[in-house]
PDB file of C-alpha atoms in Angstrom:
ATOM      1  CA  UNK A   1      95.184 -26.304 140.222  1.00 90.00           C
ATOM      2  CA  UNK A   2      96.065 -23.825 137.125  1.00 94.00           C
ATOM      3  CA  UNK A   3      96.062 -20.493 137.317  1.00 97.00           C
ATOM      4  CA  UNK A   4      94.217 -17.762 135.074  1.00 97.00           C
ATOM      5  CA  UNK A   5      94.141 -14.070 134.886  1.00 97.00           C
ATOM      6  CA  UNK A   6      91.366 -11.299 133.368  1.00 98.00           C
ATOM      7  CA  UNK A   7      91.805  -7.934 131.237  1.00 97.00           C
ATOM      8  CA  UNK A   8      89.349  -5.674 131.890  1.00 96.00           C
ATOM      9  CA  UNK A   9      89.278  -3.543 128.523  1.00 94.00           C
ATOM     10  CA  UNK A  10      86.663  -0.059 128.546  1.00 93.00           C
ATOM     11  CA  UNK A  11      85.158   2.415 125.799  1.00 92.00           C
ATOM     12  CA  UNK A  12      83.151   5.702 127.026  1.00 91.00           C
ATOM     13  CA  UNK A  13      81.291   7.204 124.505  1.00 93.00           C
ATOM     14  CA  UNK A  14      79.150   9.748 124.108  1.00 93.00           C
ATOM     15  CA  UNK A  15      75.663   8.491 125.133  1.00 95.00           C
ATOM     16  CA  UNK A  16      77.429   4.991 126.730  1.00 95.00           C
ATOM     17  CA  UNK A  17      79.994   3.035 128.442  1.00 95.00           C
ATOM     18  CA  UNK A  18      81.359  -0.530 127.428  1.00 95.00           C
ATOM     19  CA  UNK A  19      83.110  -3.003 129.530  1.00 95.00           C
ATOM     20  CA  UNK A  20      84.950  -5.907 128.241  1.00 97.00           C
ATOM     21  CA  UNK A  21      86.339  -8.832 129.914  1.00 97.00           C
ATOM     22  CA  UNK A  22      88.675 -11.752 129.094  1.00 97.00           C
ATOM     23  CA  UNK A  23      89.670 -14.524 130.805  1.00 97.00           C
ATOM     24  CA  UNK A  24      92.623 -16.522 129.817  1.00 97.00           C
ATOM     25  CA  UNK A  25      94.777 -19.578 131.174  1.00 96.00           C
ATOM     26  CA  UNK A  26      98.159 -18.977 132.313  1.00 93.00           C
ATOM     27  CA  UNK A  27      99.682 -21.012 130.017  1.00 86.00           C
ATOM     28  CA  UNK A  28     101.371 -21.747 126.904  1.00 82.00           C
ATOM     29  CA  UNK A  29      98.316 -22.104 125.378  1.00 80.00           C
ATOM     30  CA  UNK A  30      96.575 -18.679 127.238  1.00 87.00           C
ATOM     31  CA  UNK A  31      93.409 -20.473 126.014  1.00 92.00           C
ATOM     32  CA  UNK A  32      90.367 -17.960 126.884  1.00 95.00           C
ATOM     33  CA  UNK A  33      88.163 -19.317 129.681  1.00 95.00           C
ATOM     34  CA  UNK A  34      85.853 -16.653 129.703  1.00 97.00           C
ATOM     35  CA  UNK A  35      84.789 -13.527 127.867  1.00 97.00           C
ATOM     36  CA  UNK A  36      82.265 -10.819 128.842  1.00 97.00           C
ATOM     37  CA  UNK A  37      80.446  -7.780 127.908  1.00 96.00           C
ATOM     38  CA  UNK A  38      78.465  -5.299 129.399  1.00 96.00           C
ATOM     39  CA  UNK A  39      77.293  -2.214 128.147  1.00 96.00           C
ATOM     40  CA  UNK A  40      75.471   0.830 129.560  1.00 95.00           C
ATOM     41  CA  UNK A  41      73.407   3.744 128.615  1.00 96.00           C
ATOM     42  CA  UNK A  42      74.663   6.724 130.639  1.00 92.00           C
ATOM     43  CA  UNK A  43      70.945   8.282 130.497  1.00 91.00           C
ATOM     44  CA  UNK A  44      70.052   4.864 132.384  1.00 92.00           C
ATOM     45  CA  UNK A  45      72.485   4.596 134.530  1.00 89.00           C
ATOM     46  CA  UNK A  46      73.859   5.172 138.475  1.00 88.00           C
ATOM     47  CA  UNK A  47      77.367   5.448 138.051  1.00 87.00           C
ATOM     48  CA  UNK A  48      77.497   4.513 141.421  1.00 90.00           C
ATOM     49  CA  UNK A  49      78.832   0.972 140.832  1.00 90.00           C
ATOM     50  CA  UNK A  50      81.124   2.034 138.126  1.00 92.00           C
ATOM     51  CA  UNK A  51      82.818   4.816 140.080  1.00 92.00           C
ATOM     52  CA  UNK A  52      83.955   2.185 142.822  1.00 93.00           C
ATOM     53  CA  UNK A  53      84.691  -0.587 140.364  1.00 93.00           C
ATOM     54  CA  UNK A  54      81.960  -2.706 141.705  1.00 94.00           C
ATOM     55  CA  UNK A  55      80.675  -3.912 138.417  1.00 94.00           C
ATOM     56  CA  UNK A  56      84.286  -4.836 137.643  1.00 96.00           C
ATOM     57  CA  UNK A  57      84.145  -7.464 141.078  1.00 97.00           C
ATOM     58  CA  UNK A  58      80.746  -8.435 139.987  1.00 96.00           C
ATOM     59  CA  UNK A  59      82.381  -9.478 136.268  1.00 97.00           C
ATOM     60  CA  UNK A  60      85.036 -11.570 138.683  1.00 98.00           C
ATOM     61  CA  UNK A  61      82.492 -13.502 140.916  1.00 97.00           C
ATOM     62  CA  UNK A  62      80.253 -14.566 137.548  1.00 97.00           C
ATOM     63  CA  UNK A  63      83.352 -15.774 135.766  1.00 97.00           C
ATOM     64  CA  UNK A  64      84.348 -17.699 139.567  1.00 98.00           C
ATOM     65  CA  UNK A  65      80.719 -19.117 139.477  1.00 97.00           C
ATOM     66  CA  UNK A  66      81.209 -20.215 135.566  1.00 96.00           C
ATOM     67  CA  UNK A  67      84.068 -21.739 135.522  1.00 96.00           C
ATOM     68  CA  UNK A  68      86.057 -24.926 137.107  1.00 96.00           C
ATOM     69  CA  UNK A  69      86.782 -24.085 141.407  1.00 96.00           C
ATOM     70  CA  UNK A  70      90.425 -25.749 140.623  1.00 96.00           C
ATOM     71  CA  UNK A  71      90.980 -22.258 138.185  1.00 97.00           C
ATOM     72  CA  UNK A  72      93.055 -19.686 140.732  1.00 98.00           C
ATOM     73  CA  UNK A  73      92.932 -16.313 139.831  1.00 98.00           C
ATOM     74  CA  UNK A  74      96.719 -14.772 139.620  1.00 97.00           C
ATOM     75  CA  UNK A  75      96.341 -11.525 138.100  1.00 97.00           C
ATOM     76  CA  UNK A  76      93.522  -8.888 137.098  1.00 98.00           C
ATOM     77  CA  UNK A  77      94.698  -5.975 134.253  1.00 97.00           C
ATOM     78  CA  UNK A  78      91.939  -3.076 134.291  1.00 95.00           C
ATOM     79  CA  UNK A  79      92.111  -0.134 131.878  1.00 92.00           C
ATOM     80  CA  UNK A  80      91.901   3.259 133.274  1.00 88.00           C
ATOM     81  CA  UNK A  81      89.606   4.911 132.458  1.00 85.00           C
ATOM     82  CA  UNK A  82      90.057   8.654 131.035  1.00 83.00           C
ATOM     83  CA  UNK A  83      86.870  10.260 132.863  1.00 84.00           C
ATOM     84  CA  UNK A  84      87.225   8.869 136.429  1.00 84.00           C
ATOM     85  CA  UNK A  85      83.982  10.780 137.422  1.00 86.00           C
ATOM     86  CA  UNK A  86      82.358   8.136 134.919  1.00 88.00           C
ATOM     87  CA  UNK A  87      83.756   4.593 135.877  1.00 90.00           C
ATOM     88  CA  UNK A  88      87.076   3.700 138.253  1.00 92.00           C
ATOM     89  CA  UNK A  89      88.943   0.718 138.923  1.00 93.00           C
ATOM     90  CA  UNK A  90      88.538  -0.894 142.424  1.00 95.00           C
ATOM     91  CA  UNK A  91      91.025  -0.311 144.630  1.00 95.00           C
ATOM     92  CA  UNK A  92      93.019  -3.548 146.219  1.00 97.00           C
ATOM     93  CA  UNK A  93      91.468  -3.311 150.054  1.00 97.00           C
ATOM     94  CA  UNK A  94      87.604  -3.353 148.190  1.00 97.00           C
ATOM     95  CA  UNK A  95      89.121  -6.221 145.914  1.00 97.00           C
ATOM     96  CA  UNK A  96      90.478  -7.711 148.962  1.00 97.00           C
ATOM     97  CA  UNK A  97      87.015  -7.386 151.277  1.00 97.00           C
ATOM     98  CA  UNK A  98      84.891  -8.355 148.158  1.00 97.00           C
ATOM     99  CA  UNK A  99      86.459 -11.368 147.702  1.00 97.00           C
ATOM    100  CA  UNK A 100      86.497 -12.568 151.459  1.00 97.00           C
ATOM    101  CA  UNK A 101      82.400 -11.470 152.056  1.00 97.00           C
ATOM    102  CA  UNK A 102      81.565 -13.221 149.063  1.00 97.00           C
ATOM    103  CA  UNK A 103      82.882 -16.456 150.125  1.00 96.00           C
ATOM    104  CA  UNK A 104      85.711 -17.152 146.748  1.00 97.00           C
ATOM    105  CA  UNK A 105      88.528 -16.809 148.711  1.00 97.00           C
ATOM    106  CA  UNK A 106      89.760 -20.035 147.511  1.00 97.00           C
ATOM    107  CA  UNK A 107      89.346 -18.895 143.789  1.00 98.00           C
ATOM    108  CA  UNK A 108      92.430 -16.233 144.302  1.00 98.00           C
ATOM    109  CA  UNK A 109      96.257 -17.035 145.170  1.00 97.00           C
ATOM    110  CA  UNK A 110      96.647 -16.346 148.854  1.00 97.00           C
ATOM    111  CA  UNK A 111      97.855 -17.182 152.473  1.00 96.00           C
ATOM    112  CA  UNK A 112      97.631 -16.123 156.430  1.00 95.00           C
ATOM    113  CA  UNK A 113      99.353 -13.751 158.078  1.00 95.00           C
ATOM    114  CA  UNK A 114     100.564 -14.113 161.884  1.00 95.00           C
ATOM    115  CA  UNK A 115      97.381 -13.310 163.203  1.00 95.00           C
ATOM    116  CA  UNK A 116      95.689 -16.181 160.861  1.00 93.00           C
ATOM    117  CA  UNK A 117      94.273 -13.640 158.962  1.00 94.00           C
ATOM    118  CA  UNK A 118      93.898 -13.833 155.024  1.00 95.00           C
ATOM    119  CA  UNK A 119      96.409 -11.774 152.639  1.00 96.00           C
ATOM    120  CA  UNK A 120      95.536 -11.704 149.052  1.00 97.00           C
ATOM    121  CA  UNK A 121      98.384 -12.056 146.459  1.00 97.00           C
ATOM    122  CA  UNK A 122      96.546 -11.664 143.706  1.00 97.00           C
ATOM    123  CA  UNK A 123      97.728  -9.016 141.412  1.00 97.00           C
ATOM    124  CA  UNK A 124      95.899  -6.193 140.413  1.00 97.00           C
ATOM    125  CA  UNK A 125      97.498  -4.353 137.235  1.00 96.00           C
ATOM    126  CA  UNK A 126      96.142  -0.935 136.450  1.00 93.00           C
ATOM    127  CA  UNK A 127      97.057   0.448 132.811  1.00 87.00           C
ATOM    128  CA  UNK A 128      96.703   3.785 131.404  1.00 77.00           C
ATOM    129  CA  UNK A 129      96.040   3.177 127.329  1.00 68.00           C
ATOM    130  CA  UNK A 130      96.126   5.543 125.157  1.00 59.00           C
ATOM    131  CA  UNK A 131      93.946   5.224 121.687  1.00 50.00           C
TER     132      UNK A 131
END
């Protein structure tokens, strides 16, 4: 087992919106695993999966499906975005449900509460950059 974590990096512009991704070993190394791009042209586009960060979980489950099942995700970094009307970062509970209804569980760091129910300890890291 090794861990990893992603950076979720964003650029609205005028007519679209970018989405970066990187995926890097926890390591001494921090070799990247994984990188990704997506790009979308707002006259083209439902926001709809943007403003709940879906497209952000969907960028998680394709680099889950690429890459080794033994990689555990520790920590996700998204970039805030400056027009929140435009694209948002999931919040933890739809991280959380995502990850459980589409069967990775065993992709992120987690355990069982009292009940036997799964926690997720994965951390999600939400940034505000400016530039």
């Amino acid at each position: 087992m090794e861990f990893f974590r992603i950076r979720f990096i964003n650029k609205i512009r005028p007519d679209t919106i970018e989405i970066r991704y990187r995926a890097v070993l926890e390591s001494h190394s921090s070799d990247t695993i994984f990188e990704g791009h997506q790009l979308f042209l707002k006259n083209y586009l439902d926001t709809t999966i943007l403003q709940s960060g879906e497209v952000a979980l969907k960028a998680i489950y394709n680099i889950f499906s690429a890459t080794p099942k033994d990689l555990i995700l520790d920590q996700v970094s998204f970039e805030q975005s400056h027009d929140k009307t435009l694209l948002e970062v999931p919040t933890k509970q739809f991280f959380d449900q995502y990850v459980i209804d589409n069967g990775v569980l065993d992709r992120v760091i987690h355990h069982e509460d009292k009940n036997g129910k799964p926690v997720i300890d994965t951390k999600l890291v939400t940034e505000l950059r400016i530039g």
